[in-house]
CSV table of C-alpha atoms and ligand atoms in Angstrom, one decimal:
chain,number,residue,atom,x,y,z
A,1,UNK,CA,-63.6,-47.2,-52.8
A,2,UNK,CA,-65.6,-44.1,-51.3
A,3,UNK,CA,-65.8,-41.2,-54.0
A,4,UNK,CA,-64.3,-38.3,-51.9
A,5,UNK,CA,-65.9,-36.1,-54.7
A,6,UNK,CA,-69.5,-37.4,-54.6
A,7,UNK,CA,-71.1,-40.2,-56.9
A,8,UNK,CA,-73.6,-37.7,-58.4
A,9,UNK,CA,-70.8,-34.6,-58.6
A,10,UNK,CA,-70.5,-33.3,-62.1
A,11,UNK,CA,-67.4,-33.4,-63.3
A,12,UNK,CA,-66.4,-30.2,-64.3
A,13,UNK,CA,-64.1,-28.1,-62.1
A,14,UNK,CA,-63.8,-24.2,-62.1
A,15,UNK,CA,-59.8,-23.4,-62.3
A,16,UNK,CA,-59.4,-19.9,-60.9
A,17,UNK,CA,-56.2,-19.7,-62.1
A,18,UNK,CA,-57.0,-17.2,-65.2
A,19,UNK,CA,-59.2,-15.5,-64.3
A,20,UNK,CA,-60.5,-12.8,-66.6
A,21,UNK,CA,-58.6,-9.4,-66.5
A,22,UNK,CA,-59.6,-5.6,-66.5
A,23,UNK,CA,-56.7,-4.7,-68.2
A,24,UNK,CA,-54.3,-5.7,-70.5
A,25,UNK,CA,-51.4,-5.1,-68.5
A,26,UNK,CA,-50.5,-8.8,-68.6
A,27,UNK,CA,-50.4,-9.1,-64.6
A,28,UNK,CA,-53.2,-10.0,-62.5
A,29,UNK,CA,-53.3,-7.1,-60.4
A,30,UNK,CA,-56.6,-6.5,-61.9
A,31,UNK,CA,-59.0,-9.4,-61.8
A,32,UNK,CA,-62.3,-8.5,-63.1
A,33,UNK,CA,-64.3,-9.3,-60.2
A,34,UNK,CA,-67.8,-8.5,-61.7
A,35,UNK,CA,-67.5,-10.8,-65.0
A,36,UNK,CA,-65.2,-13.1,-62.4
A,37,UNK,CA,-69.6,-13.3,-60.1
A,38,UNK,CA,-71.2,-13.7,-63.1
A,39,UNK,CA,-69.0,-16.8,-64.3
A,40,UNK,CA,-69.2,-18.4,-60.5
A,41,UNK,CA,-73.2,-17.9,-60.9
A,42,UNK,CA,-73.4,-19.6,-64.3
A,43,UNK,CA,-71.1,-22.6,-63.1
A,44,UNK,CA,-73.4,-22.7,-59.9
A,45,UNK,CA,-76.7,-22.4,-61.4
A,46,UNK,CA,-75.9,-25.4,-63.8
A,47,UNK,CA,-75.1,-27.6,-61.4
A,48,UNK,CA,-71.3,-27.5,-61.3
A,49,UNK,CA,-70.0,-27.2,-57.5
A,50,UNK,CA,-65.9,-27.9,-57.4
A,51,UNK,CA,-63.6,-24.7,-57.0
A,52,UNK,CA,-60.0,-24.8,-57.7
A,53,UNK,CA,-57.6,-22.1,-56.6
A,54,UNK,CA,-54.2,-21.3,-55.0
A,55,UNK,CA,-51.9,-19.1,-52.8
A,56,UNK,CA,-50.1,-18.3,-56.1
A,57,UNK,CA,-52.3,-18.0,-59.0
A,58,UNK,CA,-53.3,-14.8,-60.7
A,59,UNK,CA,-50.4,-13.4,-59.0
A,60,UNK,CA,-51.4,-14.5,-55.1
A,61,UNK,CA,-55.3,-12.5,-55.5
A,62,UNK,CA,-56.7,-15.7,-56.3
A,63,UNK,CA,-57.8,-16.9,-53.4
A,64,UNK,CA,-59.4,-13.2,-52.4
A,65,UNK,CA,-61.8,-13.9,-56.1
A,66,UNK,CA,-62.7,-17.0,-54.8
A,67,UNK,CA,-63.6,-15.1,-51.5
A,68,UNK,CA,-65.5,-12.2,-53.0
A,69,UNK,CA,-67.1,-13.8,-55.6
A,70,UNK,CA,-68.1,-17.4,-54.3
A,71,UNK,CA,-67.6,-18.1,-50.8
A,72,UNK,CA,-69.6,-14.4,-49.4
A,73,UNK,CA,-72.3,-15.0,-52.0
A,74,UNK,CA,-73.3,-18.7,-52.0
A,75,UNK,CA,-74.0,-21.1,-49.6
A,76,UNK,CA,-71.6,-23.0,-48.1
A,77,UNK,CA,-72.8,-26.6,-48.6
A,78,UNK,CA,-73.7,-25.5,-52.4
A,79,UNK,CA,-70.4,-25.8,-53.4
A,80,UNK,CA,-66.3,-27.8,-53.2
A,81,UNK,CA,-63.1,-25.4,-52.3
A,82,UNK,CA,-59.9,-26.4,-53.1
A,83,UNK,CA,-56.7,-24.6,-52.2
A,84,UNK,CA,-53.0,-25.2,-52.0
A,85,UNK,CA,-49.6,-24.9,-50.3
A,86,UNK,CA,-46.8,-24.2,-52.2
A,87,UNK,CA,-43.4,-24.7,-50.3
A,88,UNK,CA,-41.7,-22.1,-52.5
A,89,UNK,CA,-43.6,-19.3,-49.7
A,90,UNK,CA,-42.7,-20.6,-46.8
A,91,UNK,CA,-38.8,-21.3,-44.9
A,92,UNK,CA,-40.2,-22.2,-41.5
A,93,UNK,CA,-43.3,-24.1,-39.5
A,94,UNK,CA,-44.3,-20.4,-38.6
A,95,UNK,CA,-44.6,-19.0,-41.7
A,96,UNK,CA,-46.4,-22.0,-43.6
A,97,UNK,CA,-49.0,-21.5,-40.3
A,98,UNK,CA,-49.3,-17.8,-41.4
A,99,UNK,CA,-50.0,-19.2,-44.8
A,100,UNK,CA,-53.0,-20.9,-43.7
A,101,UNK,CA,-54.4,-18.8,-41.6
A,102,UNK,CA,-54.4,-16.3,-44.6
A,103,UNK,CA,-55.7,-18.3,-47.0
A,104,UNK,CA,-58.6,-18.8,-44.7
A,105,UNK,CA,-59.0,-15.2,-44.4
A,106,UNK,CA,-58.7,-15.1,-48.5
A,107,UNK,CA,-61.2,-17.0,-49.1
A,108,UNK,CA,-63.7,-16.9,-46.2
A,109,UNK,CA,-64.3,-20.1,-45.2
A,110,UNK,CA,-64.1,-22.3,-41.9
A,111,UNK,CA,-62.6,-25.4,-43.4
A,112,UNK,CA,-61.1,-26.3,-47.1
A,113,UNK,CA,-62.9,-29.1,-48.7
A,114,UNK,CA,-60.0,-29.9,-50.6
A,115,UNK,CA,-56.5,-28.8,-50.0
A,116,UNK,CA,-53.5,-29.8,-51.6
A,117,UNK,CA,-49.4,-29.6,-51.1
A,118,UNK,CA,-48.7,-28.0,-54.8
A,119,UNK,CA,-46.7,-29.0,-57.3
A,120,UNK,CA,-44.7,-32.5,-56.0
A,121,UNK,CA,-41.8,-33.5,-57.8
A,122,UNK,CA,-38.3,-34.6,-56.6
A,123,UNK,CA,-37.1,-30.9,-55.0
A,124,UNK,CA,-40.5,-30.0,-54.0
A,125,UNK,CA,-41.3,-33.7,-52.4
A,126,UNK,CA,-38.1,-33.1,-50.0
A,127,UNK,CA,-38.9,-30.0,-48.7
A,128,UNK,CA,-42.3,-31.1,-47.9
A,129,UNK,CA,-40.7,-34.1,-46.1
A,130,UNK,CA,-38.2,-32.2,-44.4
A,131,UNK,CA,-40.9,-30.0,-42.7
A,132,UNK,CA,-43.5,-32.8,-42.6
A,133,UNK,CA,-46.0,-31.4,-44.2
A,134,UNK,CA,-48.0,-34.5,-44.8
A,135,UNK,CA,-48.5,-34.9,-40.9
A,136,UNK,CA,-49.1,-31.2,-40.3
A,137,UNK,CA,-52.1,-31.8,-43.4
A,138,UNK,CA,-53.4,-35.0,-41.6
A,139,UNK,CA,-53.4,-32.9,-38.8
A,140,UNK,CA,-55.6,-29.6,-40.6
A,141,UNK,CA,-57.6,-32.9,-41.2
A,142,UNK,CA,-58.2,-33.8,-37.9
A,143,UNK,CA,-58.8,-30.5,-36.6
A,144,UNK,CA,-61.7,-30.1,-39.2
A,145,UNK,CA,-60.1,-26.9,-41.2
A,146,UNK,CA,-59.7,-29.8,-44.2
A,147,UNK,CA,-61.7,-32.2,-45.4
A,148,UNK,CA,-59.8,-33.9,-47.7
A,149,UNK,CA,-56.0,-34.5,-47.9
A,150,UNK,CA,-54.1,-34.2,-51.5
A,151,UNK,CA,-51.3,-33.4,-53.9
A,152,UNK,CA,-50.7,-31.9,-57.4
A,153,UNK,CA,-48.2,-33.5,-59.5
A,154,UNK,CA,-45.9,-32.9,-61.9
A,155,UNK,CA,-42.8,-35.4,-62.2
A,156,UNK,CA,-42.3,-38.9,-63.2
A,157,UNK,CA,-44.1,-41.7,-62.7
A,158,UNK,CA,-41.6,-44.1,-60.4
A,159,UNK,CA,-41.9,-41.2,-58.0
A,160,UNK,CA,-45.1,-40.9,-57.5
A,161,UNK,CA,-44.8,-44.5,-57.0
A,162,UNK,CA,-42.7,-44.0,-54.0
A,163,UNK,CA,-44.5,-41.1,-52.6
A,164,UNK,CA,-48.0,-42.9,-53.0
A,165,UNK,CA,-46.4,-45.8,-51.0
A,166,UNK,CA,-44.4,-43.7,-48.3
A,167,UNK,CA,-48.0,-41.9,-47.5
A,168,UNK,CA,-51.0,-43.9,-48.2
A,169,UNK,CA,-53.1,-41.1,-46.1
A,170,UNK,CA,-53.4,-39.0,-49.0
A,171,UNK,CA,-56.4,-39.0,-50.9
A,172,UNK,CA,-56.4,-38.0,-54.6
A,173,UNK,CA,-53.9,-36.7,-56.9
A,174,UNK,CA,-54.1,-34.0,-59.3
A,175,UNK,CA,-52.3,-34.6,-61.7
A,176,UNK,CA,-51.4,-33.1,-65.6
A,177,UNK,CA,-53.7,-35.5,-68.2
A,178,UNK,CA,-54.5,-34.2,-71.5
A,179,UNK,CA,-54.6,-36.4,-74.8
A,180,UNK,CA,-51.1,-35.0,-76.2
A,181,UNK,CA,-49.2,-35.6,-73.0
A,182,UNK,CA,-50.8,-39.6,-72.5
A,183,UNK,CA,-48.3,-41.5,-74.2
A,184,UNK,CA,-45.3,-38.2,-74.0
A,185,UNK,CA,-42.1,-39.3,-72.0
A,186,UNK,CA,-41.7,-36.0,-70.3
A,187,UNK,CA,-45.1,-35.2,-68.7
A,188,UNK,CA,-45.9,-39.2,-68.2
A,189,UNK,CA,-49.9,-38.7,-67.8
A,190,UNK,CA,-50.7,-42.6,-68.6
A,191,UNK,CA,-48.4,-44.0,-66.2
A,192,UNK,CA,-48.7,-41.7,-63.7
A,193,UNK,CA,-52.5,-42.1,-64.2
A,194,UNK,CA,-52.2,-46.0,-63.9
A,195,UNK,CA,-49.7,-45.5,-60.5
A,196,UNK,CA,-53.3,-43.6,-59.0
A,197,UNK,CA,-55.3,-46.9,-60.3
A,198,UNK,CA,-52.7,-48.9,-58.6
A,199,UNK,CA,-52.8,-47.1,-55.3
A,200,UNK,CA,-56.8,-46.9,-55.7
A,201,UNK,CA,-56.5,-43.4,-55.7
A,202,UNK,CA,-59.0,-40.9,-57.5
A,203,UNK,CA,-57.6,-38.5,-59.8
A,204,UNK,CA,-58.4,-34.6,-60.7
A,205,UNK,CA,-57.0,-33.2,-63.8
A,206,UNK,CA,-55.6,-30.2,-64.4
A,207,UNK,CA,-54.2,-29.0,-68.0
A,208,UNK,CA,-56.6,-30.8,-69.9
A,209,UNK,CA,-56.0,-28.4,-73.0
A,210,UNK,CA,-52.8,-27.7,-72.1
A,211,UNK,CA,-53.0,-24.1,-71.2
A,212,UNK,CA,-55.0,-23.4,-74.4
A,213,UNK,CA,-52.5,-25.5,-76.5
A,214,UNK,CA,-55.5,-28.0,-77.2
A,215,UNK,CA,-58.0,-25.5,-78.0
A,216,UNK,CA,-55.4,-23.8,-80.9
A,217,UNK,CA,-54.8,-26.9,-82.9
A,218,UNK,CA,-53.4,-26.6,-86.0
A,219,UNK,CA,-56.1,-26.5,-89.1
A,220,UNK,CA,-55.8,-30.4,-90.1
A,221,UNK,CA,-56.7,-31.5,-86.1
A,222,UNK,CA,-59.7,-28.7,-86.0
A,223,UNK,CA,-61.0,-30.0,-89.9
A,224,UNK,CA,-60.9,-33.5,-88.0
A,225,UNK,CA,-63.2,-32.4,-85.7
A,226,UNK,CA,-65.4,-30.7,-86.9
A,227,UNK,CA,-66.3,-33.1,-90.0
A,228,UNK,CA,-67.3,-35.5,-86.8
A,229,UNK,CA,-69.2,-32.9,-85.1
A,230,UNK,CA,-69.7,-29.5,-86.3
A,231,UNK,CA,-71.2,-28.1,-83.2
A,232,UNK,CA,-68.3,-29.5,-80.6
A,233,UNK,CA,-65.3,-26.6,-80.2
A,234,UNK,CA,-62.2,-28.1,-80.3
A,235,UNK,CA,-61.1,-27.8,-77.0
A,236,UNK,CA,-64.4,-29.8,-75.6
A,237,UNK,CA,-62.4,-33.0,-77.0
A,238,UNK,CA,-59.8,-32.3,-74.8
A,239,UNK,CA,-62.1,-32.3,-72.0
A,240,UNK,CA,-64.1,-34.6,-72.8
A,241,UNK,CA,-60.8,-36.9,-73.2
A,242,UNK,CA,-59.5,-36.2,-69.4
A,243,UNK,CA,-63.4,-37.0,-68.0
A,244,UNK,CA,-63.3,-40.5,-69.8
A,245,UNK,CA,-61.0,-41.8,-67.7
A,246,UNK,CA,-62.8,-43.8,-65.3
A,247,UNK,CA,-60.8,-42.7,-62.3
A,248,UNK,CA,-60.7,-39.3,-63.4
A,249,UNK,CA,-63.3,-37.5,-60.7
A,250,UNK,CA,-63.0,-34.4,-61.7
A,251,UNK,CA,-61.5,-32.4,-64.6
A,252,UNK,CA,-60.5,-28.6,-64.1
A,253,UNK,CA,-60.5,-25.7,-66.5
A,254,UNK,CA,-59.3,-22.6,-66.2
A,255,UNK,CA,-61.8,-20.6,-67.4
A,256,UNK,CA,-61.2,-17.0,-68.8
A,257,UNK,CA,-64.2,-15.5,-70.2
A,258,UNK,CA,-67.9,-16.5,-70.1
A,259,UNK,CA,-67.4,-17.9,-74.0
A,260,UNK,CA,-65.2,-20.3,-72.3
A,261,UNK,CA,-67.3,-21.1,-69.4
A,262,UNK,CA,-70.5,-21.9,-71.2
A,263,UNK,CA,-69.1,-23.7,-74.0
A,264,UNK,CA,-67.5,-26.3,-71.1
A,265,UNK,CA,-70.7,-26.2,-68.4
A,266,UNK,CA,-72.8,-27.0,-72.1
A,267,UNK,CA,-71.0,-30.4,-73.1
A,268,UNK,CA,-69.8,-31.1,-69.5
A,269,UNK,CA,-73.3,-31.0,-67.8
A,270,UNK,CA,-74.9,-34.9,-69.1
A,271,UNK,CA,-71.2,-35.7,-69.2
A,272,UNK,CA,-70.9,-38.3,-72.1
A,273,UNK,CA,-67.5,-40.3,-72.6
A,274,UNK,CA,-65.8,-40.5,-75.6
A,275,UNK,CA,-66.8,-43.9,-77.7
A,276,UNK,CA,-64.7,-45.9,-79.3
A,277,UNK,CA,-64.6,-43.8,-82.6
A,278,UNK,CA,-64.2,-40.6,-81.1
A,279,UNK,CA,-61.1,-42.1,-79.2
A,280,UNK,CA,-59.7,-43.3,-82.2
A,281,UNK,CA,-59.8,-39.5,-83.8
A,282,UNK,CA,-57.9,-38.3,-80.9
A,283,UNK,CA,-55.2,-40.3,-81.5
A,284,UNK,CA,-55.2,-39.2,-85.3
A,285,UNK,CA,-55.1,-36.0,-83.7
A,286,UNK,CA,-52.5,-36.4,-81.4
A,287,UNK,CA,-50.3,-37.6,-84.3
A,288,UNK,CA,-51.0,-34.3,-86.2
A,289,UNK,CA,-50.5,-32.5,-83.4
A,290,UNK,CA,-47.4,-34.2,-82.2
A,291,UNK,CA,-45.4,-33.3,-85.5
A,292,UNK,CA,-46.1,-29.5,-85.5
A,293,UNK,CA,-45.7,-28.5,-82.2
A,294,UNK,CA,-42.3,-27.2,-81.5
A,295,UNK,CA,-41.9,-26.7,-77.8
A,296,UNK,CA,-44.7,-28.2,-75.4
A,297,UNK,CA,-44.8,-24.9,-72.9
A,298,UNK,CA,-48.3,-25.0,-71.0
A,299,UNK,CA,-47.8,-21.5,-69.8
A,300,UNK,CA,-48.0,-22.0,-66.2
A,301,UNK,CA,-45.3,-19.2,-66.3
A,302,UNK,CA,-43.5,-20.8,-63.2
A,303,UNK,CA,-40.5,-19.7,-64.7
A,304,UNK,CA,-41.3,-16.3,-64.9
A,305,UNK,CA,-40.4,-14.5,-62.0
A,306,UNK,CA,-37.4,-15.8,-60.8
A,307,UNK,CA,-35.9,-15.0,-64.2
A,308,UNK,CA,-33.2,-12.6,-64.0
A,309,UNK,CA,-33.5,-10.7,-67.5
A,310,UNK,CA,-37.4,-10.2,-67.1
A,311,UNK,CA,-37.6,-13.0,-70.3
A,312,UNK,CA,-41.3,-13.5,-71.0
A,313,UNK,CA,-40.6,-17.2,-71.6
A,314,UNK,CA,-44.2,-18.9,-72.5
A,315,UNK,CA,-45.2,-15.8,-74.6
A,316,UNK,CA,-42.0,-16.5,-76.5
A,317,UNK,CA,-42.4,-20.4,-76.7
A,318,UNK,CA,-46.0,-19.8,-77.8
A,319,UNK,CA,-45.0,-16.9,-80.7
A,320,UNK,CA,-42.3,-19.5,-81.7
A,321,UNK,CA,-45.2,-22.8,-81.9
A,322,UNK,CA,-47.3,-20.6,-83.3
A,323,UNK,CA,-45.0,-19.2,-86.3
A,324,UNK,CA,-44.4,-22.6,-86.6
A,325,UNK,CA,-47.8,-23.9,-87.4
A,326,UNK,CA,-48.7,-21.0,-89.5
A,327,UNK,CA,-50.2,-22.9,-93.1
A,328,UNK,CA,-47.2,-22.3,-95.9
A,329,UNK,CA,-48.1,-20.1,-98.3
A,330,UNK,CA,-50.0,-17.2,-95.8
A,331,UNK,CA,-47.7,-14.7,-96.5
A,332,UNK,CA,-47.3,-12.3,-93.5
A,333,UNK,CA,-47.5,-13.6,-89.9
A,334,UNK,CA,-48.1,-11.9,-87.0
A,335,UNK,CA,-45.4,-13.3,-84.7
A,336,UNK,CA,-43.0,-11.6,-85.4
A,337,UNK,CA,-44.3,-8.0,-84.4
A,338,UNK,CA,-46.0,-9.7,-81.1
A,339,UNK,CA,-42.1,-10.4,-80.1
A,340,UNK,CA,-41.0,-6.8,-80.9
A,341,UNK,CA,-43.9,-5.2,-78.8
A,342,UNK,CA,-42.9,-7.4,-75.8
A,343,UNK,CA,-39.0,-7.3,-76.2
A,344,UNK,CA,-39.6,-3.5,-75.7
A,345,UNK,CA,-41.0,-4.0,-72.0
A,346,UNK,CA,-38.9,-7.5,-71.3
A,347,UNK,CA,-35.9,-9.2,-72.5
A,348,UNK,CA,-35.3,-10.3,-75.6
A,349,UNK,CA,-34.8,-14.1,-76.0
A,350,UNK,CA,-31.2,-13.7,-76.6
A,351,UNK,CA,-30.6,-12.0,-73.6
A,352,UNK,CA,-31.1,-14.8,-71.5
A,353,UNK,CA,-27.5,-15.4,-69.8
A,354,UNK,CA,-27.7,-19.2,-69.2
A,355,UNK,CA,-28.3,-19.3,-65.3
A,356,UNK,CA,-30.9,-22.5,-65.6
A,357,UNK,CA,-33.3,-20.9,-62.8
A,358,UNK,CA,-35.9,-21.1,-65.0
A,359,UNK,CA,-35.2,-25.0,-65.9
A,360,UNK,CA,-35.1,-25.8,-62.6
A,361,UNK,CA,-38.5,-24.5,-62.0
A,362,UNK,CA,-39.9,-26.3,-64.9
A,363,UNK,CA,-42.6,-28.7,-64.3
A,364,UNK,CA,-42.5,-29.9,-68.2
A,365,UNK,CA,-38.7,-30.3,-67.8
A,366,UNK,CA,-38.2,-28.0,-70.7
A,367,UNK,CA,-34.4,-27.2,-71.9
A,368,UNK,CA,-35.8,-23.5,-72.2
A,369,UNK,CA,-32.1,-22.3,-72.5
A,370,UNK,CA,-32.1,-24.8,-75.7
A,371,UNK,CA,-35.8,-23.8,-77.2
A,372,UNK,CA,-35.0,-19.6,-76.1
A,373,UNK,CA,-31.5,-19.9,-78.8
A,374,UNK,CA,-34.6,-21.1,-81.5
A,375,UNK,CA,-37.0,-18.3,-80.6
A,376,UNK,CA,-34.4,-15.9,-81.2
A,377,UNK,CA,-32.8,-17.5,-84.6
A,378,UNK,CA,-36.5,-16.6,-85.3
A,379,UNK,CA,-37.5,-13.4,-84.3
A,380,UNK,CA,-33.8,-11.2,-83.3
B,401,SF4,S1,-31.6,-19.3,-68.0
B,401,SF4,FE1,-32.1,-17.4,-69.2
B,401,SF4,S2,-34.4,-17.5,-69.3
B,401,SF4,FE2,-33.8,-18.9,-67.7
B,401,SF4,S3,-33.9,-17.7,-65.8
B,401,SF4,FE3,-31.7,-17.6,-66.6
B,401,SF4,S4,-31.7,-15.7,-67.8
B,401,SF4,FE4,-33.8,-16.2,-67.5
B,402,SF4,S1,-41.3,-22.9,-69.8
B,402,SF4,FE1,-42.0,-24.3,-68.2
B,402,SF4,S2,-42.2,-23.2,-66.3
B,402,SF4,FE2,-42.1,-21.7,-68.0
B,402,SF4,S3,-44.3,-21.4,-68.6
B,402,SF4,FE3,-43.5,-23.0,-69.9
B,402,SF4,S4,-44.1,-24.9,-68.9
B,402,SF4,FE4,-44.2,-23.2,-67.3
């Protein structure tokens, strides 16, 4: 099977998707574009090539990063884009053309290396069916504005099954992998991994830590760790999990800061798999792990803007999974006064009147109605 991604391509992609902010006004209005350059250099000079963004992230001024501070400052052949189409923007063949053409304007390139219909589940899979969106990609394909045809994931495996059988033109599959979601029932990352196996198709991860769950383990999994190898951070396991997956091709992070960004370019540039050993700690880990966290948000905030109280859902989750894995015995936590400072700008968690938009939106299926009643038996 041809690697679409290049035999020699480190494996280490650069998720523009939190990008680092001016402000602390909790919207990404403000992308700091000169720290944003400096991060794209270091990735570059390193060796590291594959770019990951989308028409929605950091609040739809994604793309126009990716623009300013890669695309008009390195060469094109010196590096991968990927971008995306949701089918939440778009009612009509017109407007998902508009789309397009934008995003090429964005992000100031001829042609997408990548591009990818975002986030495929059951709803999502319709509506891309209904206004054939897999021909009009093979088409982008033809014409030469794409190179190479895809799909993000997030649903069970059975579907992706179907879908990977009902269009074998697609070419990889990004899908959610991280060492605490393998084995879960919800999120499905082994099977659906082995369904890409089965269809021979090569696989890009995103969520390896879990939107910063995996790099904010509880004390016992970081102890575990670090007795094995001091100088590792915790979250490099996480990566280092998803990139040992031999059909894994590529593995992205969504790097905020340059902390961040060198720690993963450091272990990520000889790539070494996990051994035997190291795999066995991660499970150890991922039984730790599995027993203190309360709700499994990844803090995609999906959910977010369609809510109608203004509920800041994955800050509350992650207060909530914090408090919860706060040592006995510590006395005062901060949670608590986190929650109060936000309730006074958004709703509180018992605001929330039960409409289910937000579950519907979900791509970890979460019964947020459920887990919102336990954030605010803790914090109202
Ligand atoms: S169910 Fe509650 S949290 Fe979800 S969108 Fe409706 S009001 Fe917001
Ligand atoms: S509750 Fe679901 S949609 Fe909302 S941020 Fe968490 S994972 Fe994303």
């Amino acid at each position: 099977m041809e690697n679409i991604f290049g035999e020699n391509t480190k494996r280490l992609g650069f998720g523009l998707m939190r990008l680092p902010e001016l402000s602390e006004s909790g919207k990404f209005g403000k992308i700091d574009i000169e720290l944003t350059k400096k991060m794209v250099d270091h990735f570059i000079s390193e060796g590291f090539t594959y770019f990951d963004t989308a028409w929605m992230y950091c609040e739809s001024k994604s793309e126009d990063a990716a623009g300013e501070a890669l695309v008009s400052r390195h060469k094109r052949d010196g590096f991968t884009l990927a971008t995306k189409l949701h089918c939440g923007f778009f009612n009509n063949e017109e407007e998902r053309e508009k789309i397009f053409e934008t995003q090429l304007e964005k992000t100031r390139v001829d042609y997408f290396d990548y591009y990818l219909l975002h986030d495929l589940g059951e709803d999502h899979y319709k509506k891309y069916q209904k206004f054939g969106c897999f021909e009009w990609l093979a088409d982008k394909k033809k014409a030469g504005y794409v190179r190479h045809m895809g799909f993000s994931y997030h649903d069970r495996a059975e579907l992706l099954d179907r879908i990977l059988t009902e269009h074998p033109e697609v070419e990889f599959v990004q899908l959610q992998l991280n060492y605490l979601d393998w084995e879960s029932e919800a999120i499905q990352s082994r099977k659906c991994y082995e369904v890409c196996v089965k269809h021979s198709k090569p696989v890009i991860v995103m969520e390896p830590v879990k939107g910063g769950t995996l790099s904010n383990v509880v004390p016992a999994v970081e102890r575990l760790f670090k007795e094995h190898s001091p100088e590792m951070s915790v979250a490099s396991w996480a990566i280092r999990f998803a990139a040992s997956q031999p059909n894994v091709k590529m593995v992205l992070s969504g790097m905020g800061n340059m902390a961040m960004m060198k720690d993963n370019t450091g272990y990520m540039k000889d790539f070494v798999p996990l051994n035997e050993e190291e795999m066995e700690l991660i499970k150890q880990a991922t039984n730790i792990i599995n027993s203190s966290i309360a709700i499994p948000c990844t803090a995609c905030e999906y959910c977010v803007d369609g809510c109608p109280k203004n509920i800041p859902i994955p800050k509350y989750f992650s207060l909530y999974n914090a408090e919860l894995q706060e040592y006995e015995g510590k006395g005062f936590t901060p949670q608590k006064e986190y929650y109060d400072r936000l309730a006074e700008t958004h709703g509180r968690a018992d605001d929330c009147i039960e409409c289910g938009k937000c579950e519907k939106i979900c791509p970890q299926h979460l019964p947020i109605r459920k887990n919102l009643k336990l954030v605010a038996s803790k914090f109202s």
